PDB file of C-alpha atoms in Angstrom:
ATOM      1  CA  MET A   1     -14.808 117.170  -5.694  1.00  0.00           C
ATOM      2  CA  ARG A   2     -18.421 116.552  -4.477  1.00  0.00           C
ATOM      3  CA  ARG A   3     -20.398 113.521  -2.988  1.00  0.00           C
ATOM      4  CA  LEU A   4     -23.088 112.449  -5.132  1.00  0.00           C
ATOM      5  CA  PHE A   5     -24.187 109.186  -3.344  1.00  0.00           C
ATOM      6  CA  PRO A   6     -26.962 108.673  -2.127  1.00  0.00           C
ATOM      7  CA  VAL A   7     -28.580 110.526  -4.966  1.00  0.00           C
ATOM      8  CA  THR A   8     -31.435 112.259  -3.476  1.00  0.00           C
ATOM      9  CA  ASP A   9     -32.721 115.920  -3.921  1.00  0.00           C
ATOM     10  CA  GLU A  10     -29.652 116.929  -2.038  1.00  0.00           C
ATOM     11  CA  THR A  11     -27.653 116.668  -5.377  1.00  0.00           C
ATOM     12  CA  ALA A  12     -30.141 118.393  -7.472  1.00  0.00           C
ATOM     13  CA  ALA A  13     -29.969 122.140  -7.966  1.00  0.00           C
ATOM     14  CA  PRO A  14     -31.349 123.740  -4.822  1.00  0.00           C
ATOM     15  CA  ALA A  15     -34.574 125.784  -4.876  1.00  0.00           C
ATOM     16  CA  PRO A  16     -34.358 129.501  -3.959  1.00  0.00           C
ATOM     17  CA  ARG A  17     -34.289 129.980  -0.018  1.00  0.00           C
ATOM     18  CA  GLY A  18     -37.852 130.495   1.349  1.00  0.00           C
ATOM     19  CA  THR A  19     -39.579 128.669  -1.377  1.00  0.00           C
ATOM     20  CA  PRO A  20     -41.628 125.662  -0.705  1.00  0.00           C
ATOM     21  CA  GLY A  21     -39.647 122.415  -0.615  1.00  0.00           C
ATOM     22  CA  ALA A  22     -36.314 124.119  -0.082  1.00  0.00           C
ATOM     23  CA  HIS A  23     -33.941 122.345   2.299  1.00  0.00           C
ATOM     24  CA  GLY A  24     -34.584 123.586   5.820  1.00  0.00           C
ATOM     25  CA  GLU A  25     -37.960 125.084   4.894  1.00  0.00           C
ATOM     26  CA  GLY A  26     -41.551 123.595   4.785  1.00  0.00           C
ATOM     27  CA  GLY A  27     -42.449 121.109   1.929  1.00  0.00           C
ATOM     28  CA  GLY A  28     -41.748 117.539   0.746  1.00  0.00           C
ATOM     29  CA  SER A  29     -38.021 117.702   0.555  1.00  0.00           C
ATOM     30  CA  GLU A  30     -35.943 115.828   3.207  1.00  0.00           C
ATOM     31  CA  GLY A  31     -33.256 117.961   4.697  1.00  0.00           C
ATOM     32  CA  PRO A  32     -29.958 116.426   5.996  1.00  0.00           C
ATOM     33  CA  GLY A  33     -30.609 114.176   9.058  1.00  0.00           C
ATOM     34  CA  ALA A  34     -34.298 113.491   7.885  1.00  0.00           C
ATOM     35  CA  PRO A  35     -35.386 109.869   7.535  1.00  0.00           C
ATOM     36  CA  GLY A  36     -34.370 108.300   4.357  1.00  0.00           C
ATOM     37  CA  THR A  37     -31.278 110.453   3.744  1.00  0.00           C
ATOM     38  CA  HIS A  38     -27.789 110.631   5.333  1.00  0.00           C
ATOM     39  CA  GLY A  39     -27.185 113.268   8.075  1.00  0.00           C
ATOM     40  CA  ALA A  40     -23.955 115.012   8.863  1.00  0.00           C
ATOM     41  CA  ALA A  41     -22.589 112.119  10.874  1.00  0.00           C
ATOM     42  CA  ASP A  42     -23.420 109.634   8.081  1.00  0.00           C
ATOM     43  CA  ARG A  43     -21.794 111.974   5.422  1.00  0.00           C
ATOM     44  CA  ALA A  44     -18.703 112.287   7.567  1.00  0.00           C
ATOM     45  CA  ALA A  45     -18.455 108.410   7.579  1.00  0.00           C
ATOM     46  CA  ASP A  46     -18.858 108.338   3.897  1.00  0.00           C
ATOM     47  CA  THR A  47     -16.702 110.988   2.747  1.00  0.00           C
ATOM     48  CA  GLY A  48     -14.090 111.265   5.575  1.00  0.00           C
ATOM     49  CA  SER A  49     -15.210 114.717   6.558  1.00  0.00           C
ATOM     50  CA  ALA A  50     -14.957 115.264  10.379  1.00  0.00           C
ATOM     51  CA  SER A  51     -18.248 117.044  10.683  1.00  0.00           C
ATOM     52  CA  GLY A  52     -20.058 117.031   7.138  1.00  0.00           C
ATOM     53  CA  ALA A  53     -18.695 120.767   7.063  1.00  0.00           C
ATOM     54  CA  ASP A  54     -18.213 120.135   3.181  1.00  0.00           C
ATOM     55  CA  ALA A  55     -22.078 120.515   2.970  1.00  0.00           C
ATOM     56  CA  ASP A  56     -23.679 123.962   2.303  1.00  0.00           C
ATOM     57  CA  LEU A  57     -26.868 125.211   3.911  1.00  0.00           C
ATOM     58  CA  THR A  58     -28.877 123.510   1.100  1.00  0.00           C
ATOM     59  CA  GLY A  59     -27.384 120.123   2.156  1.00  0.00           C
ATOM     60  CA  ARG A  60     -25.410 119.802  -1.012  1.00  0.00           C
ATOM     61  CA  ASP A  61     -21.788 119.074  -0.959  1.00  0.00           C
ATOM     62  CA  VAL A  62     -19.509 121.921  -2.103  1.00  0.00           C
ATOM     63  CA  GLU A  63     -17.211 121.462  -4.979  1.00  0.00           C
ATOM     64  CA  ARG A  64     -13.747 121.488  -3.353  1.00  0.00           C
ATOM     65  CA  GLU A  65     -10.540 119.410  -3.196  1.00  0.00           C
ATOM     66  CA  TRP A  66     -10.624 116.766  -0.554  1.00  0.00           C
ATOM     67  CA  SER A  67      -7.547 116.327   1.625  1.00  0.00           C
ATOM     68  CA  LEU A  68      -5.803 113.036   1.397  1.00  0.00           C
ATOM     69  CA  ALA A  69      -6.880 112.180   4.993  1.00  0.00           C
ATOM     70  CA  GLU A  70     -10.538 112.528   3.891  1.00  0.00           C
ATOM     71  CA  LEU A  71      -9.935 110.173   0.996  1.00  0.00           C
ATOM     72  CA  ALA A  72      -8.185 107.835   3.112  1.00  0.00           C
ATOM     73  CA  THR A  73     -11.077 107.654   5.589  1.00  0.00           C
ATOM     74  CA  ALA A  74     -13.575 107.558   2.736  1.00  0.00           C
ATOM     75  CA  TYR A  75     -11.898 104.568   1.140  1.00  0.00           C
ATOM     76  CA  GLY A  76     -10.818 102.677   4.146  1.00  0.00           C
ATOM     77  CA  PHE A  77     -10.737  98.963   4.007  1.00  0.00           C
ATOM     78  CA  PRO A  78     -13.169  96.883   6.398  1.00  0.00           C
ATOM     79  CA  GLU A  79     -12.193  96.887  10.061  1.00  0.00           C
ATOM     80  CA  THR A  80     -10.510  93.836  11.393  1.00  0.00           C
ATOM     81  CA  GLY A  81     -12.969  91.669  13.057  1.00  0.00           C
ATOM     82  CA  PRO A  82     -12.687  89.697  16.209  1.00  0.00           C
ATOM     83  CA  GLY A  83     -11.626  86.727  14.342  1.00  0.00           C
ATOM     84  CA  GLY A  84      -8.563  88.528  13.094  1.00  0.00           C
ATOM     85  CA  PRO A  85      -7.629  90.182   9.852  1.00  0.00           C
ATOM     86  CA  ARG A  86     -10.437  89.995   7.118  1.00  0.00           C
ATOM     87  CA  VAL A  87      -9.035  89.250   3.715  1.00  0.00           C
ATOM     88  CA  TRP A  88     -10.513  91.855   1.186  1.00  0.00           C
ATOM     89  CA  VAL A  89      -9.774  92.115  -2.541  1.00  0.00           C
ATOM     90  CA  ARG A  90     -10.376  95.432  -4.156  1.00  0.00           C
ATOM     91  CA  GLY A  91     -10.147  96.378  -7.812  1.00  0.00           C
ATOM     92  CA  ASN A  92      -9.440  99.926  -9.107  1.00  0.00           C
ATOM     93  CA  MET A  93      -9.882 100.596 -12.702  1.00  0.00           C
ATOM     94  CA  VAL A  94     -10.775 103.446 -15.146  1.00  0.00           C
ATOM     95  CA  SER A  95     -13.197 103.323 -17.959  1.00  0.00           C
ATOM     96  CA  THR A  96     -14.396 105.718 -20.557  1.00  0.00           C
ATOM     97  CA  LEU A  97     -18.057 106.288 -21.260  1.00  0.00           C
ATOM     98  CA  ASP A  98     -17.808 103.683 -24.014  1.00  0.00           C
ATOM     99  CA  GLY A  99     -16.114 101.026 -22.077  1.00  0.00           C
ATOM    100  CA  ALA A 100     -12.567 101.458 -23.022  1.00  0.00           C
ATOM    101  CA  ALA A 101     -10.140 100.576 -20.096  1.00  0.00           C
ATOM    102  CA  GLN A 102      -7.121 102.367 -22.042  1.00  0.00           C
ATOM    103  CA  HIS A 103      -6.221 104.385 -24.932  1.00  0.00           C
ATOM    104  CA  GLY A 104      -3.171 103.788 -26.999  1.00  0.00           C
ATOM    105  CA  GLY A 105      -2.247 100.826 -24.768  1.00  0.00           C
ATOM    106  CA  ARG A 106      -2.277 102.768 -21.672  1.00  0.00           C
ATOM    107  CA  SER A 107      -4.673 103.896 -18.992  1.00  0.00           C
ATOM    108  CA  GLN A 108      -3.058 107.372 -18.107  1.00  0.00           C
ATOM    109  CA  SER A 109      -4.503 109.340 -21.229  1.00  0.00           C
ATOM    110  CA  ILE A 110      -8.231 108.607 -19.956  1.00  0.00           C
ATOM    111  CA  SER A 111      -7.217 109.481 -16.378  1.00  0.00           C
ATOM    112  CA  CYS A 112      -7.250 112.917 -14.481  1.00  0.00           C
ATOM    113  CA  ALA A 113      -5.501 114.568 -11.581  1.00  0.00           C
ATOM    114  CA  ALA A 114      -8.357 113.515  -9.052  1.00  0.00           C
ATOM    115  CA  ASP A 115      -8.094 110.057 -10.300  1.00  0.00           C
ATOM    116  CA  MET A 116      -4.569 109.912  -9.594  1.00  0.00           C
ATOM    117  CA  ARG A 117      -5.068 111.085  -6.102  1.00  0.00           C
ATOM    118  CA  ILE A 118      -7.469 108.370  -5.285  1.00  0.00           C
ATOM    119  CA  PHE A 119      -5.191 105.854  -7.062  1.00  0.00           C
ATOM    120  CA  GLY A 120      -2.296 106.891  -4.875  1.00  0.00           C
ATOM    121  CA  THR A 121      -4.667 106.822  -1.867  1.00  0.00           C
ATOM    122  CA  LEU A 122      -5.885 103.457  -2.505  1.00  0.00           C
ATOM    123  CA  ARG A 123      -2.390 102.250  -2.873  1.00  0.00           C
ATOM    124  CA  ALA A 124      -1.302 103.932   0.537  1.00  0.00           C
ATOM    125  CA  LEU A 125      -4.181 101.897   2.187  1.00  0.00           C
ATOM    126  CA  ALA A 126      -3.176  98.437   0.675  1.00  0.00           C
ATOM    127  CA  ASP A 127      -0.911  95.727   2.064  1.00  0.00           C
ATOM    128  CA  VAL A 128      -0.055  94.786  -1.442  1.00  0.00           C
ATOM    129  CA  VAL A 129      -0.805  95.704  -5.013  1.00  0.00           C
ATOM    130  CA  LEU A 130      -1.714  92.772  -7.200  1.00  0.00           C
ATOM    131  CA  VAL A 131      -0.970  93.277 -10.893  1.00  0.00           C
ATOM    132  CA  GLY A 132      -0.739  91.078 -14.142  1.00  0.00           C
ATOM    133  CA  ALA A 133       2.595  90.835 -15.961  1.00  0.00           C
ATOM    134  CA  GLU A 134       1.338  92.468 -19.156  1.00  0.00           C
ATOM    135  CA  THR A 135       0.296  95.514 -17.288  1.00  0.00           C
ATOM    136  CA  VAL A 136       3.725  95.783 -15.675  1.00  0.00           C
ATOM    137  CA  ARG A 137       5.134  95.772 -19.043  1.00  0.00           C
ATOM    138  CA  GLN A 138       2.742  98.229 -20.584  1.00  0.00           C
ATOM    139  CA  GLU A 139       2.447 100.743 -17.654  1.00  0.00           C
ATOM    140  CA  GLY A 140       6.255 100.479 -16.751  1.00  0.00           C
ATOM    141  CA  TYR A 141       5.362  99.623 -13.134  1.00  0.00           C
ATOM    142  CA  ARG A 142       7.933 100.861 -10.302  1.00  0.00           C
ATOM    143  CA  PRO A 143       8.075  99.955  -6.597  1.00  0.00           C
ATOM    144  CA  ALA A 144       5.406 101.479  -4.529  1.00  0.00           C
ATOM    145  CA  ARG A 145       6.790 104.355  -2.574  1.00  0.00           C
ATOM    146  CA  ALA A 146       6.480 105.588   1.062  1.00  0.00           C
ATOM    147  CA  ARG A 147       4.351 108.656   1.548  1.00  0.00           C
ATOM    148  CA  ALA A 148       4.893 110.888   4.542  1.00  0.00           C
ATOM    149  CA  GLU A 149       1.200 111.774   4.299  1.00  0.00           C
ATOM    150  CA  PHE A 150       0.172 108.217   5.251  1.00  0.00           C
ATOM    151  CA  ALA A 151       3.002 107.087   7.283  1.00  0.00           C
ATOM    152  CA  ALA A 152       1.070 107.297  10.583  1.00  0.00           C
ATOM    153  CA  ARG A 153      -2.078 105.926   9.309  1.00  0.00           C
ATOM    154  CA  ARG A 154      -0.105 102.928   7.957  1.00  0.00           C
ATOM    155  CA  GLU A 155       1.743 102.447  11.267  1.00  0.00           C
ATOM    156  CA  ALA A 156      -1.378 102.483  13.173  1.00  0.00           C
ATOM    157  CA  ALA A 157      -2.636  99.802  10.920  1.00  0.00           C
ATOM    158  CA  GLY A 158       0.487  97.554  11.589  1.00  0.00           C
ATOM    159  CA  GLN A 159       1.603  98.034   7.853  1.00  0.00           C
ATOM    160  CA  GLY A 160       4.973  98.694   6.591  1.00  0.00           C
ATOM    161  CA  PRO A 161       6.098 101.903   4.983  1.00  0.00           C
ATOM    162  CA  ALA A 162       4.598 101.086   1.489  1.00  0.00           C
ATOM    163  CA  PRO A 163       2.595  98.368  -0.078  1.00  0.00           C
ATOM    164  CA  ALA A 164       4.420  95.445  -1.829  1.00  0.00           C
ATOM    165  CA  VAL A 165       3.587  94.722  -5.467  1.00  0.00           C
ATOM    166  CA  ALA A 166       2.705  91.183  -6.487  1.00  0.00           C
ATOM    167  CA  VAL A 167       3.041  90.279  -9.972  1.00  0.00           C
ATOM    168  CA  VAL A 168       1.128  87.488 -11.628  1.00  0.00           C
ATOM    169  CA  SER A 169       2.981  85.746 -14.322  1.00  0.00           C
ATOM    170  CA  ALA A 170       2.781  82.046 -15.675  1.00  0.00           C
ATOM    171  CA  SER A 171       5.962  82.360 -18.015  1.00  0.00           C
ATOM    172  CA  LEU A 172       7.845  84.686 -15.967  1.00  0.00           C
ATOM    173  CA  GLY A 173       8.755  86.826 -19.016  1.00  0.00           C
ATOM    174  CA  LEU A 174       9.720  89.861 -16.876  1.00  0.00           C
ATOM    175  CA  ASP A 175      12.791  92.048 -16.990  1.00  0.00           C
ATOM    176  CA  PHE A 176      14.113  91.190 -13.451  1.00  0.00           C
ATOM    177  CA  SER A 177      16.685  93.971 -13.629  1.00  0.00           C
ATOM    178  CA  LEU A 178      14.093  96.571 -13.358  1.00  0.00           C
ATOM    179  CA  PRO A 179      13.695  98.727 -10.021  1.00  0.00           C
ATOM    180  CA  LEU A 180      10.445  96.855  -9.350  1.00  0.00           C
ATOM    181  CA  PHE A 181      12.393  93.719  -8.528  1.00  0.00           C
ATOM    182  CA  THR A 182      15.894  95.109  -7.522  1.00  0.00           C
ATOM    183  CA  SER A 183      15.228  98.162  -5.330  1.00  0.00           C
ATOM    184  CA  PRO A 184      11.592  98.158  -3.735  1.00  0.00           C
ATOM    185  CA  LEU A 185      11.209  99.287  -0.219  1.00  0.00           C
ATOM    186  CA  VAL A 186       9.299  96.025   0.216  1.00  0.00           C
ATOM    187  CA  PRO A 187      10.551  92.846  -1.735  1.00  0.00           C
ATOM    188  CA  THR A 188       8.234  92.438  -4.764  1.00  0.00           C
ATOM    189  CA  VAL A 189       6.162  89.122  -5.050  1.00  0.00           C
ATOM    190  CA  VAL A 190       5.924  87.102  -8.063  1.00  0.00           C
ATOM    191  CA  LEU A 191       3.079  84.669  -8.266  1.00  0.00           C
ATOM    192  CA  THR A 192       3.165  81.761 -10.637  1.00  0.00           C
ATOM    193  CA  GLY A 193       2.320  78.090 -11.278  1.00  0.00           C
ATOM    194  CA  ALA A 194       4.090  74.944 -10.315  1.00  0.00           C
ATOM    195  CA  ALA A 195       5.080  74.391 -14.008  1.00  0.00           C
ATOM    196  CA  ALA A 196       6.779  77.567 -14.316  1.00  0.00           C
ATOM    197  CA  PRO A 197      10.314  77.604 -15.831  1.00  0.00           C
ATOM    198  CA  ALA A 198      12.853  76.687 -13.282  1.00  0.00           C
ATOM    199  CA  ASP A 199      15.498  79.160 -14.783  1.00  0.00           C
ATOM    200  CA  ARG A 200      13.044  81.894 -14.697  1.00  0.00           C
ATOM    201  CA  VAL A 201      12.018  81.229 -10.986  1.00  0.00           C
ATOM    202  CA  ALA A 202      15.918  81.247 -10.154  1.00  0.00           C
ATOM    203  CA  ALA A 203      16.170  84.597 -12.057  1.00  0.00           C
ATOM    204  CA  ALA A 204      13.380  86.240 -10.094  1.00  0.00           C
ATOM    205  CA  GLU A 205      14.795  85.100  -6.824  1.00  0.00           C
ATOM    206  CA  ARG A 206      18.190  86.306  -7.649  1.00  0.00           C
ATOM    207  CA  ALA A 207      16.775  89.775  -8.273  1.00  0.00           C
ATOM    208  CA  GLY A 208      15.265  89.701  -4.751  1.00  0.00           C
ATOM    209  CA  ALA A 209      11.779  88.856  -5.639  1.00  0.00           C
ATOM    210  CA  ARG A 210       9.745  86.400  -3.389  1.00  0.00           C
ATOM    211  CA  VAL A 211       8.395  83.635  -5.666  1.00  0.00           C
ATOM    212  CA  LEU A 212       5.145  81.942  -4.473  1.00  0.00           C
ATOM    213  CA  ILE A 213       3.506  78.999  -6.391  1.00  0.00           C
ATOM    214  CA  ALA A 214      -0.270  79.591  -6.585  1.00  0.00           C
ATOM    215  CA  GLY A 215      -1.277  76.914  -9.164  1.00  0.00           C
ATOM    216  CA  ASP A 216      -0.625  73.311 -10.107  1.00  0.00           C
ATOM    217  CA  GLY A 217      -0.090  74.005 -13.641  1.00  0.00           C
ATOM    218  CA  PRO A 218       1.611  76.886 -15.477  1.00  0.00           C
ATOM    219  CA  GLY A 219      -0.917  79.504 -14.567  1.00  0.00           C
ATOM    220  CA  VAL A 220      -2.060  81.076 -11.427  1.00  0.00           C
ATOM    221  CA  GLU A 221      -5.457  80.026  -9.749  1.00  0.00           C
ATOM    222  CA  PRO A 222      -6.865  83.499  -8.433  1.00  0.00           C
ATOM    223  CA  ALA A 223      -8.268  81.929  -5.048  1.00  0.00           C
ATOM    224  CA  ARG A 224      -4.953  80.357  -4.346  1.00  0.00           C
ATOM    225  CA  ALA A 225      -3.109  83.660  -5.057  1.00  0.00           C
ATOM    226  CA  VAL A 226      -5.271  85.594  -2.600  1.00  0.00           C
ATOM    227  CA  GLU A 227      -4.575  82.819  -0.097  1.00  0.00           C
ATOM    228  CA  ALA A 228      -0.729  82.924  -0.642  1.00  0.00           C
ATOM    229  CA  LEU A 229      -0.862  86.739  -0.132  1.00  0.00           C
ATOM    230  CA  ALA A 230      -2.802  86.392   3.076  1.00  0.00           C
ATOM    231  CA  GLY A 231      -0.408  83.915   4.300  1.00  0.00           C
ATOM    232  CA  LEU A 232       2.288  86.684   4.136  1.00  0.00           C
ATOM    233  CA  GLY A 233       0.001  88.873   6.153  1.00  0.00           C
ATOM    234  CA  TYR A 234      -1.279  90.734   3.158  1.00  0.00           C
ATOM    235  CA  THR A 235      -4.954  90.781   3.831  1.00  0.00           C
ATOM    236  CA  ARG A 236      -5.589  94.391   2.312  1.00  0.00           C
ATOM    237  CA  ILE A 237      -5.331  93.452  -1.321  1.00  0.00           C
ATOM    238  CA  LEU A 238      -5.699  96.062  -4.223  1.00  0.00           C
ATOM    239  CA  THR A 239      -5.510  95.081  -7.735  1.00  0.00           C
ATOM    240  CA  GLU A 240      -5.096  97.247 -10.496  1.00  0.00           C
ATOM    241  CA  GLY A 241      -5.458  94.875 -13.351  1.00  0.00           C
ATOM    242  CA  GLY A 242      -5.051  94.493 -16.180  1.00  0.00           C
ATOM    243  CA  PRO A 243      -8.333  93.335 -17.571  1.00  0.00           C
ATOM    244  CA  ARG A 244      -7.223  89.741 -18.092  1.00  0.00           C
ATOM    245  CA  LEU A 245      -6.322  89.414 -14.204  1.00  0.00           C
ATOM    246  CA  LEU A 246      -9.522  91.297 -13.178  1.00  0.00           C
ATOM    247  CA  GLY A 247     -11.558  88.983 -15.215  1.00  0.00           C
ATOM    248  CA  GLN A 248      -9.981  86.066 -13.550  1.00  0.00           C
ATOM    249  CA  LEU A 249     -10.578  87.290 -10.087  1.00  0.00           C
ATOM    250  CA  ILE A 250     -14.213  87.935 -10.906  1.00  0.00           C
ATOM    251  CA  ALA A 251     -14.677  84.689 -12.544  1.00  0.00           C
ATOM    252  CA  ALA A 252     -13.136  82.963  -9.215  1.00  0.00           C
ATOM    253  CA  GLY A 253     -15.532  84.938  -6.939  1.00  0.00           C
ATOM    254  CA  VAL A 254     -12.908  86.495  -5.129  1.00  0.00           C
ATOM    255  CA  LEU A 255     -13.277  90.270  -5.882  1.00  0.00           C
ATOM    256  CA  ASP A 256     -14.993  92.119  -2.980  1.00  0.00           C
ATOM    257  CA  GLU A 257     -14.868  95.576  -4.254  1.00  0.00           C
ATOM    258  CA  LEU A 258     -14.394  97.507  -7.400  1.00  0.00           C
ATOM    259  CA  CYS A 259     -13.487 101.309  -7.354  1.00  0.00           C
ATOM    260  CA  LEU A 260     -14.307 102.518 -10.708  1.00  0.00           C
ATOM    261  CA  THR A 261     -13.558 105.761 -12.409  1.00  0.00           C
ATOM    262  CA  ILE A 262     -15.889 106.818 -15.148  1.00  0.00           C
ATOM    263  CA  SER A 263     -13.984 109.051 -17.435  1.00  0.00           C
ATOM    264  CA  PRO A 264     -16.120 111.419 -19.606  1.00  0.00           C
ATOM    265  CA  MET A 265     -14.345 110.531 -22.942  1.00  0.00           C
ATOM    266  CA  LEU A 266     -15.295 108.648 -25.927  1.00  0.00           C
ATOM    267  CA  THR A 267     -12.556 106.765 -27.797  1.00  0.00           C
ATOM    268  CA  ALA A 268     -14.443 104.181 -30.099  1.00  0.00           C
ATOM    269  CA  GLY A 269     -11.936 101.613 -31.479  1.00  0.00           C
ATOM    270  CA  ASP A 270     -11.389  98.062 -30.035  1.00  0.00           C
ATOM    271  CA  ALA A 271      -9.692  98.720 -26.696  1.00  0.00           C
ATOM    272  CA  GLN A 272     -10.195  96.382 -23.703  1.00  0.00           C
ATOM    273  CA  ARG A 273     -12.941  96.559 -21.272  1.00  0.00           C
ATOM    274  CA  ILE A 274     -11.841  96.739 -17.643  1.00  0.00           C
ATOM    275  CA  ALA A 275     -12.308  92.932 -17.381  1.00  0.00           C
ATOM    276  CA  GLY A 276     -11.623  90.251 -19.950  1.00  0.00           C
ATOM    277  CA  GLY A 277     -11.844  86.503 -20.348  1.00  0.00           C
ATOM    278  CA  PRO A 278     -14.631  84.045 -20.290  1.00  0.00           C
ATOM    279  CA  SER A 279     -17.931  85.245 -18.951  1.00  0.00           C
ATOM    280  CA  VAL A 280     -19.254  84.154 -15.736  1.00  0.00           C
ATOM    281  CA  GLY A 281     -22.286  81.791 -15.625  1.00  0.00           C
ATOM    282  CA  VAL A 282     -24.283  84.106 -13.259  1.00  0.00           C
ATOM    283  CA  PRO A 283     -23.390  87.643 -13.246  1.00  0.00           C
ATOM    284  CA  SER A 284     -22.092  89.075  -9.777  1.00  0.00           C
ATOM    285  CA  ARG A 285     -24.195  91.853  -8.376  1.00  0.00           C
ATOM    286  CA  PHE A 286     -22.458  94.597  -6.759  1.00  0.00           C
ATOM    287  CA  GLU A 287     -24.152  97.555  -4.605  1.00  0.00           C
ATOM    288  CA  LEU A 288     -23.102 101.114  -5.010  1.00  0.00           C
ATOM    289  CA  VAL A 289     -21.656 102.503  -1.749  1.00  0.00           C
ATOM    290  CA  SER A 290     -20.333 105.936  -2.683  1.00  0.00           C
ATOM    291  CA  LEU A 291     -19.959 108.143  -5.693  1.00  0.00           C
ATOM    292  CA  LEU A 292     -17.843 111.242  -6.036  1.00  0.00           C
ATOM    293  CA  GLU A 293     -17.516 113.478  -9.131  1.00  0.00           C
ATOM    294  CA  GLU A 294     -15.061 116.248 -10.190  1.00  0.00           C
ATOM    295  CA  ALA A 295     -14.864 117.935 -13.643  1.00  0.00           C
ATOM    296  CA  GLY A 296     -17.379 115.255 -15.207  1.00  0.00           C
ATOM    297  CA  PHE A 297     -15.312 112.212 -13.790  1.00  0.00           C
ATOM    298  CA  LEU A 298     -17.247 109.960 -11.650  1.00  0.00           C
ATOM    299  CA  PHE A 299     -15.638 108.001  -8.904  1.00  0.00           C
ATOM    300  CA  ALA A 300     -17.827 104.921  -8.074  1.00  0.00           C
ATOM    301  CA  ARG A 301     -17.209 102.483  -5.238  1.00  0.00           C
ATOM    302  CA  TYR A 302     -19.076  99.053  -5.400  1.00  0.00           C
ATOM    303  CA  ARG A 303     -18.965  96.212  -3.038  1.00  0.00           C
ATOM    304  CA  ARG A 304     -20.295  92.703  -3.590  1.00  0.00           C
ATOM    305  CA  SER A 305     -23.950  92.307  -2.440  1.00  0.00           C
TER     306      SER A 305
END
């Protein structure tokens, strides 16, 4: 994996040593630390490297496997401010070059090992994983597990051993006998509307789930869902979709960040995009804050401008 952002001459093929314009030599190219580019300290902040040692003498990042600690630093949630915990909603999705968010009904076939490492890291940093009911069914969701590699980091952040999973469902048409509900480390949350079937609410609670009402009708209102989760102390919120839920969060204006894996694949067909539902009146503008690459896969991180 290597860092590609900011995209400058640092990411281009290096000029031979000693030629005009090569990094560290005379000429117009800006070496690490020069005005307009990130120096070693900034690279450390962007990538999680302790000293920028992943850059070679030309200033380019060396292709290597990043440690989980480096990934965790690179993808850290915003720090808690003086006013207390900051509620932050982060999305994590994968898309092919032609915009498909899945193939054959699942996202795994368009993913890769590095994507799954980032996926696991994002989960390990979150207080709660917010997901739609259809995605739970299609992807076979299980409870989030505790990971020894992140135990100290979670403890220092005041988090439990693993994130909770919060499922959004209007009908509560879920199989409450699954391990996601019966044997999680942290009780699974079910978010639904006030008009949800009473017998299904009771079934969820009997299975051990915590049911939260986040809408006056049958459905869930995204802003109220975020507020309800924050009320439980879950301020670092990660959503893994699906597309309908992500679209609702975008339309409600509550998505702060999107981590998007761009898969170097073409699938054609009529697969869903990463976000569905009605379009917004005015497109939301996000800014690129980091970009990594491995084996042709791009791992982009965008924040709301």
